[in-house]
PDB file of C-alpha atoms and ligand atoms in Angstrom:
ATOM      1  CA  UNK M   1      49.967 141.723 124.135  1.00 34.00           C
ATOM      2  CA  UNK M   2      47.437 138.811 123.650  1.00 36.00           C
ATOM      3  CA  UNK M   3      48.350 135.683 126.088  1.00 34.00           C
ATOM      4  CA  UNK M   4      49.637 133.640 123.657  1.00 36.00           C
ATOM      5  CA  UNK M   5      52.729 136.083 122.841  1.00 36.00           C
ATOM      6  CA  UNK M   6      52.971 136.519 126.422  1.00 37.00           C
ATOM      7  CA  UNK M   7      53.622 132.381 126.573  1.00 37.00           C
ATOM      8  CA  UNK M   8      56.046 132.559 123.763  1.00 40.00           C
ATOM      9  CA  UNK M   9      58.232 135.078 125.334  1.00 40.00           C
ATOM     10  CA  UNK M  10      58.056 133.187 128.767  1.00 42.00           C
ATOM     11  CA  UNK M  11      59.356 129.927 127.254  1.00 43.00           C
ATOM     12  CA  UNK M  12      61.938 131.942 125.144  1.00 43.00           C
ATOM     13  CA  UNK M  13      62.978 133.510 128.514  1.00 43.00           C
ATOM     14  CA  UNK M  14      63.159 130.817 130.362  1.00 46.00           C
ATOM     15  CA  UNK M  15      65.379 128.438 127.264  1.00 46.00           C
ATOM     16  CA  UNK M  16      68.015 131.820 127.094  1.00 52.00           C
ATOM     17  CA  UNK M  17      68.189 131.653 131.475  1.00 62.00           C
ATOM     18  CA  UNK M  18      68.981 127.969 132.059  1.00 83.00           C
ATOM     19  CA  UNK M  19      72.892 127.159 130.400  1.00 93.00           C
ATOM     20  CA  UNK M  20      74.033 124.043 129.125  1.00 96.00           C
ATOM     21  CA  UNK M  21      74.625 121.917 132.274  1.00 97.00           C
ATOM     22  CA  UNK M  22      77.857 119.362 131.996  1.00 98.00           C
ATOM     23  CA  UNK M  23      76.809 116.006 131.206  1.00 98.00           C
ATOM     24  CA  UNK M  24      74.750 114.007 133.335  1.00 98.00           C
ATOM     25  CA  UNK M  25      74.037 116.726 135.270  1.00 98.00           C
ATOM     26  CA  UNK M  26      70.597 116.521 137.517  1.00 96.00           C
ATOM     27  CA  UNK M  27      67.428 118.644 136.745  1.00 95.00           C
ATOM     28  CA  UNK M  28      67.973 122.562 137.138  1.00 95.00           C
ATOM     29  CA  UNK M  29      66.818 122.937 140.456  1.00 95.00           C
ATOM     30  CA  UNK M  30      68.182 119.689 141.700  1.00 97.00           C
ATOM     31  CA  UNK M  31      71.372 120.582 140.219  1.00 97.00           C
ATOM     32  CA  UNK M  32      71.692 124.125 141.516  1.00 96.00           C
ATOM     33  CA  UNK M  33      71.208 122.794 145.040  1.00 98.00           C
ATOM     34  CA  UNK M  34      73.891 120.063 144.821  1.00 98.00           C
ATOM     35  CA  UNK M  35      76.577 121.772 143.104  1.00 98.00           C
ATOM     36  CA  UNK M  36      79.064 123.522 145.239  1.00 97.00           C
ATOM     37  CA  UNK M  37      80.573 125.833 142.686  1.00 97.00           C
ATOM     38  CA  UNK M  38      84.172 123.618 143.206  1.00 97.00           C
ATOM     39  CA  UNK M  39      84.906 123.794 139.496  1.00 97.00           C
ATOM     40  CA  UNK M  40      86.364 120.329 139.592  1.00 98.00           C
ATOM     41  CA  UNK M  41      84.449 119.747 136.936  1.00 98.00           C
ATOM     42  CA  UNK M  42      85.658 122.053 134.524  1.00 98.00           C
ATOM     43  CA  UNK M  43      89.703 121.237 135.712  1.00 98.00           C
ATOM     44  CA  UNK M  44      89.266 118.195 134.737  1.00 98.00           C
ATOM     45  CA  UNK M  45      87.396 118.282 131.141  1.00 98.00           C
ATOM     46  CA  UNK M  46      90.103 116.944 128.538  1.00 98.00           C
ATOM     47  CA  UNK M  47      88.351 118.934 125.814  1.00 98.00           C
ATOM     48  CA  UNK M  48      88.474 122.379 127.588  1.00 98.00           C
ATOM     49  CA  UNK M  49      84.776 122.337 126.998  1.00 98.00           C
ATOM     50  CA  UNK M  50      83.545 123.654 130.698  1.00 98.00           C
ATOM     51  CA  UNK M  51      83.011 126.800 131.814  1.00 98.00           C
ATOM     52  CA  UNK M  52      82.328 128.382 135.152  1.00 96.00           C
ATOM     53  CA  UNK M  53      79.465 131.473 134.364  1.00 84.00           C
ATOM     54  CA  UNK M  54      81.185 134.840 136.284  1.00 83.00           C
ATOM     55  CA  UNK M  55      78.365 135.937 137.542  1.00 86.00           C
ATOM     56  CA  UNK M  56      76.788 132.278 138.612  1.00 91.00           C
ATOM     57  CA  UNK M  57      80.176 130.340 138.996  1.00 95.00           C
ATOM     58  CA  UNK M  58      78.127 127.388 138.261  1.00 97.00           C
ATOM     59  CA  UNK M  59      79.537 125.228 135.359  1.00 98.00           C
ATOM     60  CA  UNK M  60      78.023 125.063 131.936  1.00 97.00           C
ATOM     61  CA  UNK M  61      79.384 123.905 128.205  1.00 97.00           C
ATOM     62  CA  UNK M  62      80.676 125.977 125.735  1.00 97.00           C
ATOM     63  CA  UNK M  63      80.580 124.233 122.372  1.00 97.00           C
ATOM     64  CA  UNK M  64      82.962 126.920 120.386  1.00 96.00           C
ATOM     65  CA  UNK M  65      85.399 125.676 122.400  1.00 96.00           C
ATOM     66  CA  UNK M  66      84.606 121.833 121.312  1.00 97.00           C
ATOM     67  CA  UNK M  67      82.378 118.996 121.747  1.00 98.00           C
ATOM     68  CA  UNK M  68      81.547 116.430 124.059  1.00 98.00           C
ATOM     69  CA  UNK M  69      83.090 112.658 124.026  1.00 98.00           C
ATOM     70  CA  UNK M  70      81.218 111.446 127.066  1.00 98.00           C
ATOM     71  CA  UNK M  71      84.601 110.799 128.456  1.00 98.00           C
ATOM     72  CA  UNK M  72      82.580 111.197 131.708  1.00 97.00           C
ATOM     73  CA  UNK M  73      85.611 112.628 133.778  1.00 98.00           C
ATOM     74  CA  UNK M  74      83.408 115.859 134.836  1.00 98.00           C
ATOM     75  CA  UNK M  75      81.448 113.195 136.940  1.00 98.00           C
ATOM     76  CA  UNK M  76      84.332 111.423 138.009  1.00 98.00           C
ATOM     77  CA  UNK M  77      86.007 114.979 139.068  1.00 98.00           C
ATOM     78  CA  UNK M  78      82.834 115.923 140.613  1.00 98.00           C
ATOM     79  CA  UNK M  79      82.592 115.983 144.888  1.00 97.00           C
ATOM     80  CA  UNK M  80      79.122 116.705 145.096  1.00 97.00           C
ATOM     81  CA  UNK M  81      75.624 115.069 143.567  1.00 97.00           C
ATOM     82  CA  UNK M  82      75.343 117.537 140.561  1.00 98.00           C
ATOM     83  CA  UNK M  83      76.417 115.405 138.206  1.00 98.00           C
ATOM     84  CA  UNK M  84      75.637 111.467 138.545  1.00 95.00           C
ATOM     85  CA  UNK M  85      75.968 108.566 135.722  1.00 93.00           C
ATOM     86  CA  UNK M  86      73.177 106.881 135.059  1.00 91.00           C
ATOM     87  CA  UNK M  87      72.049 104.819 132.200  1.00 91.00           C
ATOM     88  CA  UNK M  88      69.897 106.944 130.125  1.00 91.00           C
ATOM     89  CA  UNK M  89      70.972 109.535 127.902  1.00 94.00           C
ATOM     90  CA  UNK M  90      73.910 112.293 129.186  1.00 97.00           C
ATOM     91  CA  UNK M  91      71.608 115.296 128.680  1.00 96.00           C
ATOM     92  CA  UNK M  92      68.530 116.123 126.559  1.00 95.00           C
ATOM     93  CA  UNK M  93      70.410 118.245 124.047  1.00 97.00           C
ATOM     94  CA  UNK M  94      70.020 118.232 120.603  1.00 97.00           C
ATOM     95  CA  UNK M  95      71.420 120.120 117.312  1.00 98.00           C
ATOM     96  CA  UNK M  96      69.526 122.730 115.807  1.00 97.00           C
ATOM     97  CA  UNK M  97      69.666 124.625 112.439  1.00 97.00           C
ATOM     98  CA  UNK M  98      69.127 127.882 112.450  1.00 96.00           C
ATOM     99  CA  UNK M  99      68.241 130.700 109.056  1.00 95.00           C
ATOM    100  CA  UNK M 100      72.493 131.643 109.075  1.00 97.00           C
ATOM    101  CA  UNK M 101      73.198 128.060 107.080  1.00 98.00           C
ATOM    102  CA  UNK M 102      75.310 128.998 103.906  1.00 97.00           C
ATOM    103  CA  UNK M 103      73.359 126.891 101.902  1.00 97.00           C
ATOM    104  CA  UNK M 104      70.285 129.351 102.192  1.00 95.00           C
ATOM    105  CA  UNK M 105      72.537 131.191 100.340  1.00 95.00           C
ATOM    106  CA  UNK M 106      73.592 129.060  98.020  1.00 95.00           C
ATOM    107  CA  UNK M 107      77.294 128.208  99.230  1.00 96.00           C
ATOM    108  CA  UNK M 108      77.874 124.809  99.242  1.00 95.00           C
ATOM    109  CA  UNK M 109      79.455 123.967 102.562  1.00 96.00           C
ATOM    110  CA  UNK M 110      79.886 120.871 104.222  1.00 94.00           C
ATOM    111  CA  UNK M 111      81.714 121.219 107.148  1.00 97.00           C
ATOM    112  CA  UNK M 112      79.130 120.299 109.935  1.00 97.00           C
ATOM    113  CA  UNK M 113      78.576 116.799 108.657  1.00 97.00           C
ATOM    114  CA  UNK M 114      81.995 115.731 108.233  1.00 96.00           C
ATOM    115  CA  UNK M 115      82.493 116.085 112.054  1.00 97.00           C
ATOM    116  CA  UNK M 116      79.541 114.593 113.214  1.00 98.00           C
ATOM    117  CA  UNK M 117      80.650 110.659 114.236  1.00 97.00           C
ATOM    118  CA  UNK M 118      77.383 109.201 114.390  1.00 98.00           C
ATOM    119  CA  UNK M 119      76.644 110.255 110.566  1.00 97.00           C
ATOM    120  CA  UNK M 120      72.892 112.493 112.184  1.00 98.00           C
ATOM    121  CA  UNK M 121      73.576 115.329 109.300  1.00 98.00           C
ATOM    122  CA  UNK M 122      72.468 114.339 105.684  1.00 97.00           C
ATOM    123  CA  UNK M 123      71.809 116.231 102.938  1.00 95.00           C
ATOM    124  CA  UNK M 124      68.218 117.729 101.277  1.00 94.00           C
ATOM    125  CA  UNK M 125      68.491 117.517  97.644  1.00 92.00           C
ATOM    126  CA  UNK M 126      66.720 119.851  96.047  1.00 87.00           C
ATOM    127  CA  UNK M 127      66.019 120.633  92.307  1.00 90.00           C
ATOM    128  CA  UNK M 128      68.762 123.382  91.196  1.00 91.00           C
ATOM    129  CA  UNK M 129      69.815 124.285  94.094  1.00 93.00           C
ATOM    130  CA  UNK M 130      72.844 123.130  96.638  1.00 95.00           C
ATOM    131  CA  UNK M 131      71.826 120.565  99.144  1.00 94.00           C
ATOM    132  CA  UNK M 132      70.871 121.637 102.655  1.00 95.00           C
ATOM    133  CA  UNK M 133      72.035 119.589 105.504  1.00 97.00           C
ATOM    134  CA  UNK M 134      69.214 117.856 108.322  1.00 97.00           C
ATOM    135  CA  UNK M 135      69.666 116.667 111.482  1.00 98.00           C
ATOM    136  CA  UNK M 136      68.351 113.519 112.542  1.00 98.00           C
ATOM    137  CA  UNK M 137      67.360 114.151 116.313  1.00 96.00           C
ATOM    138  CA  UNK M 138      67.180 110.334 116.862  1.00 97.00           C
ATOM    139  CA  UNK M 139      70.904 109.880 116.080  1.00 98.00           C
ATOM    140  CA  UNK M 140      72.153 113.283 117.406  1.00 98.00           C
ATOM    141  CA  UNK M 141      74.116 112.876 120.671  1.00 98.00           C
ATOM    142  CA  UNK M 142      74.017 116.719 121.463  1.00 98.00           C
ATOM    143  CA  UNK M 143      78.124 116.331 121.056  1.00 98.00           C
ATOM    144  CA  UNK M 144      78.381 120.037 119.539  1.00 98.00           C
ATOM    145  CA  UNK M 145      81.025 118.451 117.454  1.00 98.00           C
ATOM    146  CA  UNK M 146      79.210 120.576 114.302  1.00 98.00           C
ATOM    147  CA  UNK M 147      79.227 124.034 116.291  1.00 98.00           C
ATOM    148  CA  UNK M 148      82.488 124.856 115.930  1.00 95.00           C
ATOM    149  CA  UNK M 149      83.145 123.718 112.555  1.00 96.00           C
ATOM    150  CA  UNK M 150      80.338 126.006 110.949  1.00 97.00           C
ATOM    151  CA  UNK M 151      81.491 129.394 109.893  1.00 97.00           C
ATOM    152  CA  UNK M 152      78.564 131.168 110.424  1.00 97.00           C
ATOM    153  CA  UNK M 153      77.071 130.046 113.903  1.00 97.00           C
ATOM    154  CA  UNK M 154      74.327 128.103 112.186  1.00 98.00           C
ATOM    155  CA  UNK M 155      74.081 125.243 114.424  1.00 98.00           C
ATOM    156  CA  UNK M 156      73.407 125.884 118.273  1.00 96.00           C
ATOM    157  CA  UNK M 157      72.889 122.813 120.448  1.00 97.00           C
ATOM    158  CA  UNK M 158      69.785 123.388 122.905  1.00 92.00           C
ATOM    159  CA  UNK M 159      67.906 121.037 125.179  1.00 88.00           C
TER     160      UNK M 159
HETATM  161  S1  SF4 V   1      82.112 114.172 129.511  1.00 78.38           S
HETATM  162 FE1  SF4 V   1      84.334 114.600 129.197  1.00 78.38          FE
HETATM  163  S2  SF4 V   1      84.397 115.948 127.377  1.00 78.38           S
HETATM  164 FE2  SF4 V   1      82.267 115.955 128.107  1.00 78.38          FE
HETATM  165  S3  SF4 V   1      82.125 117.750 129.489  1.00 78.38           S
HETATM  166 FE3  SF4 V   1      82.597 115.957 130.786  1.00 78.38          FE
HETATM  167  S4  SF4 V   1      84.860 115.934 130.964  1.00 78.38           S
HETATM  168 FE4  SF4 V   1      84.327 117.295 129.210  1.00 78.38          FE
HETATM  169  S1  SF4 V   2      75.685 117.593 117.892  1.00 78.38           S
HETATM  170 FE1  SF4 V   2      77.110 115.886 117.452  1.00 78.38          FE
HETATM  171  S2  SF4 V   2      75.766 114.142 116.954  1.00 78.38           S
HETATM  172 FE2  SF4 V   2      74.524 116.004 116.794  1.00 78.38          FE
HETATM  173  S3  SF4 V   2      74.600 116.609 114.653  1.00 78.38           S
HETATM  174 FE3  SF4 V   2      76.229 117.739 115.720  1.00 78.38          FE
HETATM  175  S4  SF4 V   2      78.042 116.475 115.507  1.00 78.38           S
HETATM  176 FE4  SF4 V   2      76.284 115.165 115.015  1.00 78.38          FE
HETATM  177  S1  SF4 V   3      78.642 123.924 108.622  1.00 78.38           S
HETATM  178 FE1  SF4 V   3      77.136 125.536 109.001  1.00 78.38          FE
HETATM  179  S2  SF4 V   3      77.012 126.705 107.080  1.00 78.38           S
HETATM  180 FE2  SF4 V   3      78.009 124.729 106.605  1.00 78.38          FE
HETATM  181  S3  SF4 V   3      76.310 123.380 105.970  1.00 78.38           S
HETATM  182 FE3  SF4 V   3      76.629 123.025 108.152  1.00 78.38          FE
HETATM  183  S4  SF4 V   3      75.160 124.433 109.142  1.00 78.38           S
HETATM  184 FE4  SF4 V   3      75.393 125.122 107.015  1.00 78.38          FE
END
């Protein structure tokens, strides 16, 4: 395996360990330390969004259960310093199309965009075929509004 490869797989590693952390959570490692495992958090999302991992029991979000409103009452709920407010953004996360879209197929679908708030999904025209929809990463919160609403796991949400 030439060293290259060997970096790819590392990263991909690496992206598939770490979950999706509750909002305004701290870094990994900063997190991990602070957070006691209470599961306050997840009691008190309104959206049923949090999980607690089995093996971990450290909270993380599941977006096929719903999105994010930045309601912020995982941080109110939480006892410890894993997850603080502060003024930049609530996490790094972002939307991301992947190959399963129905429009690769032809199917005209446009589920994803009608749920995202912020209007980030428009669509690709493109000469005699059905219009593809594009996320603009500028205006994407990382809600995961979109996840659930596509019917074929197209859209995963990833830092
Ligand atoms: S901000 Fe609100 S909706 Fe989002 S994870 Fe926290 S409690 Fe749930
Ligand atoms: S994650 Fe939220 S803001 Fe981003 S594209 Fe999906 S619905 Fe829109
Ligand atoms: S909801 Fe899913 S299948 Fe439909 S356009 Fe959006 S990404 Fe494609």
């Amino acid at each position: 395996m030439d060293f290259s490869r060997r970096k790819f797989l590392g990263a991909g590693v690496l992206c598939q360990e770490i979950p999706l952390r509750p909002p305004w959570a701290q870094a990994e490692s900063l997190f991990q330390e602070a957070c006691t495992r209470c599961g306050d958090c997840v009691r008190h999302c309104p959206e049923g969004i949090l999980i607690q991992d089995n093996a971990s029991s450290y909270p993380s979000v599941d977006f096929a259960k719903g999105e994010c409103t930045f309601c912020g009452d995982c941080v109110d709920a939480c006892p410890s310093t894993a997850l603080q407010r502060h003024e930049a953004e609530p996490w790094p996360y972002k939307a991301k199309l992947n190959h399963r879209c129905l429009t690769e197929q032809q199917v005209v679908c446009l589920s994803c965009a009608e749920q995202c708030e912020v209007s980030a999904i428009s669509w690709q025209h493109q000469a005699k075929k059905v219009s593809k929809p594009i996320i603009n990463i500028e205006l994407c919160t990382g809600c995961g509004a979109c996840v659930a609403s596509c019917p074929t796991q197209a859209i995963e949400v990833k830092s």
